[in-house]
Coordinates of C-alpha atoms and ligand atoms in Angstrom, one line a residue:
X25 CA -15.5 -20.7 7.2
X26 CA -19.0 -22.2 8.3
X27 CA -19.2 -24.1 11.2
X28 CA -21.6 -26.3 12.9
X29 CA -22.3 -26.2 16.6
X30 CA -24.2 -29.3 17.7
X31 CA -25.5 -28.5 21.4
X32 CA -26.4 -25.1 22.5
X33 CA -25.6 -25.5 26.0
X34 CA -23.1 -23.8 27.9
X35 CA -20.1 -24.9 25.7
X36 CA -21.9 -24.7 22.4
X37 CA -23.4 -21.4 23.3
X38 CA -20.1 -19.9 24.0
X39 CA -17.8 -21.7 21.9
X40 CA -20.4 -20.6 18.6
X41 CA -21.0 -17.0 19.8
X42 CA -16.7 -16.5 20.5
X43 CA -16.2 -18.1 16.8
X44 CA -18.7 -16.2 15.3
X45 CA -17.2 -13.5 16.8
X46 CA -14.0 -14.1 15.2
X47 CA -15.8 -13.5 12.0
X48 CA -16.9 -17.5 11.4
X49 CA -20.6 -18.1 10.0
X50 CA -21.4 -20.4 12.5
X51 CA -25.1 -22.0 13.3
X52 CA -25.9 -23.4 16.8
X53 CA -28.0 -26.4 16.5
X54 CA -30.1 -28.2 19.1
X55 CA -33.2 -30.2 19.8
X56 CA -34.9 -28.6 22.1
X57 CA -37.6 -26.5 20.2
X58 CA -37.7 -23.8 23.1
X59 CA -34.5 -22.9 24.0
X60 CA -33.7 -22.4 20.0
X61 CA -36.9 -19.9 20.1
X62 CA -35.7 -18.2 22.8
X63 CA -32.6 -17.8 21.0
X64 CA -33.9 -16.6 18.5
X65 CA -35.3 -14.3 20.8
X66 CA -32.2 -13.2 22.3
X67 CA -33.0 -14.9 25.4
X68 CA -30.5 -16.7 26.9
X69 CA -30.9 -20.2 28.3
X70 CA -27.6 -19.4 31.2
X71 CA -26.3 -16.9 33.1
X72 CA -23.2 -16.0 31.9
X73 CA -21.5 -12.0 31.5
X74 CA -21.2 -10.8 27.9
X75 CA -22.9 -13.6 26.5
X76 CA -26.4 -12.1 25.6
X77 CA -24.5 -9.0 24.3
X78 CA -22.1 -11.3 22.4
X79 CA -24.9 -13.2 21.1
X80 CA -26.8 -10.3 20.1
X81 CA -23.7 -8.8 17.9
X82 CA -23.2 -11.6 15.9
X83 CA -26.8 -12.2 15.1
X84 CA -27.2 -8.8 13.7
X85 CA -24.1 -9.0 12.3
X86 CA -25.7 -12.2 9.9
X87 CA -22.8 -14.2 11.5
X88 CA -24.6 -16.5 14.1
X89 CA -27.7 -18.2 13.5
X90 CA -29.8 -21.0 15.0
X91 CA -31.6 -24.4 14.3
X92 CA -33.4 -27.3 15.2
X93 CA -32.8 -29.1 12.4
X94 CA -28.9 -30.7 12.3
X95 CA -29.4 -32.5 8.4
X96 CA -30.0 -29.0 7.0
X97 CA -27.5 -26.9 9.2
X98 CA -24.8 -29.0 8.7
X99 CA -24.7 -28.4 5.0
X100 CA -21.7 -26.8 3.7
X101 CA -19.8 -26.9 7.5
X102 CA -16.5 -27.6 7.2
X103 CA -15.6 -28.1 10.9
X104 CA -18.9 -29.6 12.8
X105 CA -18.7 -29.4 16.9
X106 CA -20.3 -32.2 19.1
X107 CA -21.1 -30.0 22.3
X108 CA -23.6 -32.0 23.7
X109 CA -23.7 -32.8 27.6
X110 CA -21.9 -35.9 28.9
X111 CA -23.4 -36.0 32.6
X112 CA -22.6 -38.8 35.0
X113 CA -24.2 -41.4 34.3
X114 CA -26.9 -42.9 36.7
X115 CA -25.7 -45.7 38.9
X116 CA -22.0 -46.0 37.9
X117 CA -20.6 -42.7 37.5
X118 CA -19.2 -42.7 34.0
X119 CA -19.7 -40.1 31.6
X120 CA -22.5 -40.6 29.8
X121 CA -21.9 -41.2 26.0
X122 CA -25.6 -41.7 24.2
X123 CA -26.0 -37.6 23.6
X124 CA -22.4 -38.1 21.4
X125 CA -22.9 -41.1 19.8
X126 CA -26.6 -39.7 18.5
X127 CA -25.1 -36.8 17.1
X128 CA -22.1 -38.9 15.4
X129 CA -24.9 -41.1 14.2
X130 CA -27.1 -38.6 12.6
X131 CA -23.7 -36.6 11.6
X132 CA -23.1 -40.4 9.6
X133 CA -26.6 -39.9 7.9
X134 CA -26.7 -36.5 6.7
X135 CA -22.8 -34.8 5.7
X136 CA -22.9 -34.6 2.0
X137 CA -19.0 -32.5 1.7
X138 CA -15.5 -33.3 3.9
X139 CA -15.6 -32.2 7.2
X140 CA -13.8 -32.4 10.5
X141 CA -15.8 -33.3 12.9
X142 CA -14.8 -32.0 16.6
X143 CA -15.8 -33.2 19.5
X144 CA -15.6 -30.6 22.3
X145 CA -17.7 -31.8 24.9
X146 CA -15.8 -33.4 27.6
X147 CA -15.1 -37.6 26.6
X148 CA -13.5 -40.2 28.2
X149 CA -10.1 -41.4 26.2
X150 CA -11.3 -43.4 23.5
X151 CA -14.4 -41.7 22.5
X152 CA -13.2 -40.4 19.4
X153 CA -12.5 -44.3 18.5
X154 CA -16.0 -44.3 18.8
X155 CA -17.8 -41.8 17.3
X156 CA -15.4 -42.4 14.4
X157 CA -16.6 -46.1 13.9
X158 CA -20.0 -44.8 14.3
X159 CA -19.6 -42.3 11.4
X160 CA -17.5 -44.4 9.0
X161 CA -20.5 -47.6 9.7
X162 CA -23.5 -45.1 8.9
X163 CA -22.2 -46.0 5.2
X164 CA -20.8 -42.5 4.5
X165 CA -18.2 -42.4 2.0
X166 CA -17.9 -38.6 2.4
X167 CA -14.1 -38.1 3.6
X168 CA -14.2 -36.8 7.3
X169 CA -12.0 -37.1 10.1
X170 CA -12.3 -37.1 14.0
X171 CA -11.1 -34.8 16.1
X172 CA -10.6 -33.6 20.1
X173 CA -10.7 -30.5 21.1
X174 CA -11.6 -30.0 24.7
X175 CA -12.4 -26.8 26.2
X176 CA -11.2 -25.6 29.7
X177 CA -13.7 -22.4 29.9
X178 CA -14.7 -21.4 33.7
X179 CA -18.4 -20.9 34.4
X180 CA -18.9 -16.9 34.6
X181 CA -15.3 -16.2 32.7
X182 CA -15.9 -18.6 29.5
X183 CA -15.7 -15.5 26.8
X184 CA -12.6 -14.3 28.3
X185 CA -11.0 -18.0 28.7
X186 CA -12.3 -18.6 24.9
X187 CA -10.6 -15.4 23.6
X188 CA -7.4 -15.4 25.5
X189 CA -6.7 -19.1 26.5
X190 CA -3.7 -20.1 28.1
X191 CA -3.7 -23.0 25.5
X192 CA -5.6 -24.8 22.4
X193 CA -5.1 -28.6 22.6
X194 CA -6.2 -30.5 19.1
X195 CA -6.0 -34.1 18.9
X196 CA -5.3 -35.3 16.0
X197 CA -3.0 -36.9 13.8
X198 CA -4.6 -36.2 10.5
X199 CA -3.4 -33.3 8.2
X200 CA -5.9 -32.1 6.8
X201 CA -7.8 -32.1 9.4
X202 CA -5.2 -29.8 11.5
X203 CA -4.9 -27.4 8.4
X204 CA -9.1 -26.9 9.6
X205 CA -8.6 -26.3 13.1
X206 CA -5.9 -23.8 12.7
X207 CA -8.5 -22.2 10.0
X208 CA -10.4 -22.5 13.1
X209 CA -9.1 -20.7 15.7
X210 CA -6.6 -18.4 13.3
X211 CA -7.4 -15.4 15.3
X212 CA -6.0 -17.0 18.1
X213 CA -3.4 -18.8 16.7
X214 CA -2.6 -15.0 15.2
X215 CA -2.5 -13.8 18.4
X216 CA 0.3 -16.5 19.7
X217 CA -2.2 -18.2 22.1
X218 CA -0.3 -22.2 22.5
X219 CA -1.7 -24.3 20.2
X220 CA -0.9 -28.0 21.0
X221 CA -1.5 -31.1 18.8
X222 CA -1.0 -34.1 20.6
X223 CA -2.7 -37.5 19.6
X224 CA -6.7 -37.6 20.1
X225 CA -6.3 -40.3 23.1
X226 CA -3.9 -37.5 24.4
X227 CA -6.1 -34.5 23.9
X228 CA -8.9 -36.8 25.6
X229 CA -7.2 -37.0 28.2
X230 CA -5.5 -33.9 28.8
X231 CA -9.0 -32.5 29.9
X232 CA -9.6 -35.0 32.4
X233 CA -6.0 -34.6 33.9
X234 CA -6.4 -31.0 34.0
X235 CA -9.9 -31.1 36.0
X236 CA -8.2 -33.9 38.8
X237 CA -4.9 -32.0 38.9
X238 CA -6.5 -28.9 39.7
X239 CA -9.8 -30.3 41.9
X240 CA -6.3 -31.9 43.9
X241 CA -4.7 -28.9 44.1
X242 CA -8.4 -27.7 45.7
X243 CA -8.5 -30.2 47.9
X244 CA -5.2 -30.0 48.9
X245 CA -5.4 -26.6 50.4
X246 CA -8.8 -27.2 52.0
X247 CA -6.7 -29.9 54.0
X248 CA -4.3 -28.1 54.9
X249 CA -6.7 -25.0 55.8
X250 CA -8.0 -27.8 58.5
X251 CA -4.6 -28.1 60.1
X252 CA -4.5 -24.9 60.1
X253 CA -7.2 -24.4 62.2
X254 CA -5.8 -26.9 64.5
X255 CA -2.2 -25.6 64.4
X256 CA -3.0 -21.8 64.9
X257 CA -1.6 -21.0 61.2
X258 CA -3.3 -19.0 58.6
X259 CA -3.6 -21.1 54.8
X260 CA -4.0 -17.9 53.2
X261 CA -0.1 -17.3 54.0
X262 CA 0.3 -20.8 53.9
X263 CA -1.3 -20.6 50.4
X264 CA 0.5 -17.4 49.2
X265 CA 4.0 -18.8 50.9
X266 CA 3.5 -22.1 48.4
X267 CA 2.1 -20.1 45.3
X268 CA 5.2 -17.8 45.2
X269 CA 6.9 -20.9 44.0
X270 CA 6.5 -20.9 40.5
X271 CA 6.5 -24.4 40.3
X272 CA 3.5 -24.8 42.2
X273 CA 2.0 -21.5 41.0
X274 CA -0.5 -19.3 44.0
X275 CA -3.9 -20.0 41.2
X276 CA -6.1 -22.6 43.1
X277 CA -5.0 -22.2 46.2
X278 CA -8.3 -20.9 47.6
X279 CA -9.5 -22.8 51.0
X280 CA -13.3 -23.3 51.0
X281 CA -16.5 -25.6 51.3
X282 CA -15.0 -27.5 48.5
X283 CA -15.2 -27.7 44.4
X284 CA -18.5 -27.8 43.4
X285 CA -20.0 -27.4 39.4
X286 CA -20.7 -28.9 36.6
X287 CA -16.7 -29.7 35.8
X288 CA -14.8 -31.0 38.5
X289 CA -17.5 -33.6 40.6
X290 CA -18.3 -35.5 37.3
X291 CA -15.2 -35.6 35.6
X292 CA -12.8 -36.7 38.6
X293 CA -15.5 -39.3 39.0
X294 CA -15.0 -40.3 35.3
X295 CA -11.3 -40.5 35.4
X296 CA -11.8 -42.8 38.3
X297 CA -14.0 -44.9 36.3
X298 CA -11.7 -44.8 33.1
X299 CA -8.8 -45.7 35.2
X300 CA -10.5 -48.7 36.6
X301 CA -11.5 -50.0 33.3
X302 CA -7.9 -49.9 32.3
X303 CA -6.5 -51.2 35.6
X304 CA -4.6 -48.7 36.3
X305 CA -5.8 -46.8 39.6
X306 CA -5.5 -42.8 40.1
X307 CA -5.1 -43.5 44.0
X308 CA -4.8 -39.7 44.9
X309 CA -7.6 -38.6 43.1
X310 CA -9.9 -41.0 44.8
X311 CA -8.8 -39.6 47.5
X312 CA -9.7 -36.4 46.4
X313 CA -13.3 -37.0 45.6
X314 CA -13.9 -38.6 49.1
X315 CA -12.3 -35.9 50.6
X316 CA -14.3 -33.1 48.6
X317 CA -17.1 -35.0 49.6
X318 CA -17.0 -35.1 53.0
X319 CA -16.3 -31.5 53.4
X320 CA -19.7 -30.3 52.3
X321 CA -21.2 -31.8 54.9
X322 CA -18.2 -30.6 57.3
X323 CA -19.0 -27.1 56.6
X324 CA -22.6 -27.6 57.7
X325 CA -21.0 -28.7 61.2
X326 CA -19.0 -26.0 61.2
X327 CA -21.8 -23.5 61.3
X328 CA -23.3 -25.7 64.3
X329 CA -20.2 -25.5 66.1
X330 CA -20.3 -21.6 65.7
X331 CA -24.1 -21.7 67.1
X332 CA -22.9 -23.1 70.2
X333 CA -23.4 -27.0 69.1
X334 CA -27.0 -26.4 69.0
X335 CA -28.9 -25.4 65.8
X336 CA -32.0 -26.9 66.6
X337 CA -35.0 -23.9 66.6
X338 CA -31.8 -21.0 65.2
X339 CA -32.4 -19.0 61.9
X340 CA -29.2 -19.1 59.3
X341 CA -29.0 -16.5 56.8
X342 CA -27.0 -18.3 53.9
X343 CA -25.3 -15.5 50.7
X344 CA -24.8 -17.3 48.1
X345 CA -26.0 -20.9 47.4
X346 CA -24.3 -21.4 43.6
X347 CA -21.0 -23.5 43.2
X348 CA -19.5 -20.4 42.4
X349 CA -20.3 -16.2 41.6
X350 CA -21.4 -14.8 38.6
X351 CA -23.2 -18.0 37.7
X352 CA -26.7 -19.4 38.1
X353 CA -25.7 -23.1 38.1
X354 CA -26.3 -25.2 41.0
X355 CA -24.9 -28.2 40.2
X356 CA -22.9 -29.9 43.2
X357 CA -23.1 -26.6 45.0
X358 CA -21.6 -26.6 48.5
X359 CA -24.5 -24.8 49.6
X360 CA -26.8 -28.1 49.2
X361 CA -24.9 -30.4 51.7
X362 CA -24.6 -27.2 54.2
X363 CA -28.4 -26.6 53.9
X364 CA -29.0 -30.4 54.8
X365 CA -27.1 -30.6 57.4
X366 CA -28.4 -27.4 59.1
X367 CA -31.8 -28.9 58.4
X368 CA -31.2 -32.3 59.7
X369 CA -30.1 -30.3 63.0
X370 CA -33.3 -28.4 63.4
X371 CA -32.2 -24.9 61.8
X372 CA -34.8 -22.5 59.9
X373 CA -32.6 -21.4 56.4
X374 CA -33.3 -18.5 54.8
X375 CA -31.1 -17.5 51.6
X376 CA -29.8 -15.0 49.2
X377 CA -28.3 -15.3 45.9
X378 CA -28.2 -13.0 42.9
X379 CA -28.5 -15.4 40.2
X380 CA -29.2 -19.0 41.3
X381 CA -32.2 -18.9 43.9
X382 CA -34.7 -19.9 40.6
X383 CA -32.3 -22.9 40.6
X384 CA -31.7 -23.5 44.1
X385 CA -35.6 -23.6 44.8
X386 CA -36.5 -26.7 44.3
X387 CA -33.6 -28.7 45.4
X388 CA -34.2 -27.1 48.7
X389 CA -37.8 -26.8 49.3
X390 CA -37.5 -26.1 53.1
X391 CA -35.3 -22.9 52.2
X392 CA -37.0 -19.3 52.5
X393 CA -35.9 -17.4 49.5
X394 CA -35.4 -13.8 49.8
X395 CA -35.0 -11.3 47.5
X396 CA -31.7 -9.6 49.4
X397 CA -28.6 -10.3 51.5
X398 CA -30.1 -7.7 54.3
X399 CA -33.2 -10.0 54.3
X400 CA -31.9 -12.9 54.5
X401 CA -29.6 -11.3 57.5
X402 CA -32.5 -10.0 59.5
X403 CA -33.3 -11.9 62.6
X404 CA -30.8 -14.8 61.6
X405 CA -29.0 -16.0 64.3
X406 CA -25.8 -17.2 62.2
X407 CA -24.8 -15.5 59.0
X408 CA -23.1 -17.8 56.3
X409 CA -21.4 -16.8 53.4
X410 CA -21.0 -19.6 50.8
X411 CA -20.7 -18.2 47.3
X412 CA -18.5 -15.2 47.1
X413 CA -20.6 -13.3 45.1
X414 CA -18.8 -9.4 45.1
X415 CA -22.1 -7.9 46.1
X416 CA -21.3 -9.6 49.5
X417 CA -18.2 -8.0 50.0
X418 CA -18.7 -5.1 50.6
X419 CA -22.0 -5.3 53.1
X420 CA -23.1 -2.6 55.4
X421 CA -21.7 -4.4 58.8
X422 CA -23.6 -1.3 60.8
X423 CA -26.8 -2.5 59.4
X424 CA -25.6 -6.2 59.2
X425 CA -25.1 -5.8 63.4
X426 CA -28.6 -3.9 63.6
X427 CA -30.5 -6.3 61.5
X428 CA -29.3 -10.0 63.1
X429 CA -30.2 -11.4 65.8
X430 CA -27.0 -13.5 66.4
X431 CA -23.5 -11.7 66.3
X432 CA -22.0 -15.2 64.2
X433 CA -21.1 -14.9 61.0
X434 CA -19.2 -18.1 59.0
X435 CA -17.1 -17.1 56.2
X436 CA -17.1 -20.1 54.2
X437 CA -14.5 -18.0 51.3
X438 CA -11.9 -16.4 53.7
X439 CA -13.8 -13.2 52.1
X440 CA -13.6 -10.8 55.3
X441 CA -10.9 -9.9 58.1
X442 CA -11.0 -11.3 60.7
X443 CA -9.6 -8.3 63.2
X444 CA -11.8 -5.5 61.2
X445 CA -15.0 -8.6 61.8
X446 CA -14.3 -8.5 65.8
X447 CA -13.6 -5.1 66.4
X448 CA -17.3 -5.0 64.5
X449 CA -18.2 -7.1 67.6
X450 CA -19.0 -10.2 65.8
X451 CA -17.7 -13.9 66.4
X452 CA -16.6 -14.8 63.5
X453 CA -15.4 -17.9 61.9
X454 CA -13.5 -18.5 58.5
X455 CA -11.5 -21.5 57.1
X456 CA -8.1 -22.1 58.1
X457 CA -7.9 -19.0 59.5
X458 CA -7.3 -18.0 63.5
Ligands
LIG527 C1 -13.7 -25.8 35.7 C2 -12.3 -25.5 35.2 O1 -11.7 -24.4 35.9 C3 -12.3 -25.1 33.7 O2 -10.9 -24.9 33.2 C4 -12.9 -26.2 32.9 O3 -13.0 -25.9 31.5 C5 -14.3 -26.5 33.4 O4 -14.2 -26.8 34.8 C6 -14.9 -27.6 32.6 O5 -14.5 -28.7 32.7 O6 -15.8 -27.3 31.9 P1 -15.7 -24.3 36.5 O7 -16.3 -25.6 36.9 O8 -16.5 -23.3 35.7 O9 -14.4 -24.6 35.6 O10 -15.3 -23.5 37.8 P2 -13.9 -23.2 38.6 O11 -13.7 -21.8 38.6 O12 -12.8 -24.1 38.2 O13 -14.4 -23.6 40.1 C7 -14.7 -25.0 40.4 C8 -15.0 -25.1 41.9 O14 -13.8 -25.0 42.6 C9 -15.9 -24.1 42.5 O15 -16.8 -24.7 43.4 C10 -14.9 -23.1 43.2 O16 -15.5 -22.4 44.2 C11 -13.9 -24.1 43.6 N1 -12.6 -23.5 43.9 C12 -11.8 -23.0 42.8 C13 -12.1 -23.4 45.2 O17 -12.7 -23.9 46.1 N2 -10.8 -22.9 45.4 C14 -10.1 -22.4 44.3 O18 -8.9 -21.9 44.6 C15 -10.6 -22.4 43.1

């Protein structure tokens, strides 16, 4: 089956190198000259494990090409994919439609055969209503039909979470057009992997509830980590004692700086803004993104409380500075609010990551970059893990003690323990944890 992949971001890439994969002819299509030519290169425009490699299969393999030109890829495609970003938008905080309703535009002008067009970039409920009406008034009379088909791929586990998803949600009502997507995802559906169809309002919305549900069930925790701290418990029994219950499930559960990404900040703020256009307020996930929020910030306070109450003129090491390991995005990173606040008190920062200082650099100017978590550490008076990247876990501690100046260390992930960290003679601090 040939498919088109409109986008070549981090869903498209994915999404067209997995279906390829599956055996598909699939092209990746997008506008911007360069990153097709470094495609074409076999350079990848993220960082994300396996995907260079899976790229590189399928292109040899004659399975997975590229373009820059959407009226001349498309030809043929029976299923074409809208995988374009939908950022926040400036000023209001809704998603940001225009990338989508190009692409249905220019989808209007150019299919020639019937097609289902999918969209899987993440869309507020009624965008399919949308991009539909845009299609059908380009004049087409080509038969196609509208589809959602949301992903739910994590940053740095996307191939795995394509190939073995807990579930496939389709939205539509039409046929025909399910007979595709089952075409579509056969090896999956092969395999047994859930395949839902549900309406496309449904499906729309299904990816937004997810996101809130399980940016609450972040939030919740890290609340709970707080009075923890205050009672004398520990949330990671707290966390494992609730997770044991199968209705509430242990996944999620982790206490930290807060959710950060792509994912979560934009689309709880979306939902909030859908649900205010329809009157119909989602009270506990504004709550959520206020209390996310203010976090961030709280963690920087939390490393000045460990200093003493005084940063002004102390070095902090930070490990980590992207939302999350085995990624190079930056987006809504924790680490940005705890650099600012360590700033605004008068800190030095020096940092560490593996994959996202390129990133990090300019939103944080007034950070020394380092090329390695030892160099960051030496002479820091306060040692903060952020992102719990696995190189940190297993540091040298001998040569951690040796190199700082300071024996504090904040574990923003709950990553070490806390009675092996003492008897190592440092103070340490974690989050919800004695
Ligand atoms: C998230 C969802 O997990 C995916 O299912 C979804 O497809 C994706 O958004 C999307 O909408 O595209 P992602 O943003 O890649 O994926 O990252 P997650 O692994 O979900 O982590 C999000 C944030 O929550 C990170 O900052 C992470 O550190 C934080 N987190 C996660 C916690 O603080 N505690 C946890 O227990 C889990």
């Amino acid at each position: 089956m040939k498919i088109a992949m409109v986008g070549s971001g981090y869903v498209g890439l994915v999404s067209g190198a997995c279906l390829a994969d599956f055996g598909h002819d699939v092209v990746c299509i997008d506008k911007d000259e360069s990153k097709i030519a470094r495609l074409l290169d076999g350079v990848m425009p993220i960082f994300e494990p396996g995907l260079a490699e899976l790229v590189g299969t399928n292109v040899r393999a004659g399975r997975l090409t590229f373009s820059t030109d959407l009226a001349s890829a498309i030809d043929g495609a029976q299923a074409i994919f809208i995988a374009v970003g939908t950022p926040s938008r400036r000023g209001d905080g809704h998603a940001d439609l225009s990338y989508v309703y190009a692409v249905a535009q220019e989808l209007g002008e150019h299919i020639k055969t019937p097609v289902v067009v999918v969209t899987k970039s993440t869309v507020p409920v009624g965008t399919g209503d949308e991009v539909e009406r845009i299609i059908r008034d380009s004049g087409t009379d080509v038969k196609f039909a509208v589809v959602s088909n949301p992903e739910f791929l994590r940053e740095g586990a996307a191939i795995g979470d394509f190939k073995r998803p807990d579930r496939i949600v389709i939205g539509t009502e039409e046929e025909w057009a399910q007979g595709v997507m089952k075409e579509v995802y056969r090896p999956l559906f092969l395999n047994k992997a859930p395949i839902l169809f549900t309406s496309r309002r449904s499906s729309e919305l299904i990816k937004y509830a997810a996101n809130a549900f399980l940016a609450t069930k972040i939030t919740f925790i890290n609340e709970m980590a707080d009075l923890c701290e205050k009672v004398g418990a520990d949330v990671q029994d707290v966390s494992r004692g609730i997770g044991l219950d199968g209705r509430i499930g242990s996944k999620f559960l982790h206490a930290g700086p807060g959710y950060g990404g792509s994912c979560f900040p934009k689309d709880t703020l979306a939902l909030l803004k859908t649900a205010e256009d329809y009157n119909s307020p989602v009270r506990l996930v504004e709550a959520v993104v206020k209390v996310n929020d203010s976090r961030k910030r709280a963690m920087g306070r939390k490393v000045i409380e460990a200093l003493g109450g005084e940063a002004r003129g102390k070095r902090v090491a930070l490990l980590g500075l992207t939302f999350k390991p085995n990624t190079d995005d930056m987006r809504d990173a924790p680490s940005i609010a705890v650099v600012q606040t360590l700033l605004d008190a008068g800190a030095e920062v020096v940092a560490y990551d593996p994959e996202g200082m390129e990133a990090a650099a300019p939103m944080m100017p007034a950070v020394r970059m380092v090329e390695s978590a030892y160099a960051a550490i030496e002479g820091a008076d306060a040692i903060v893990l952020v992102t719990e990247w696995d190189a940190f876990r297993a540091l040298d501690f001998g040569r951690v003690k040796g190199l700082a100046k300071g024996p504090v260390i904040v574990d923003l992930r709950n990553v070490y323990d806390p009675a092996e960290m003492r008897d190592a003679g440092f103070s340490y601090t974690s989050v919800g944890r004695p």
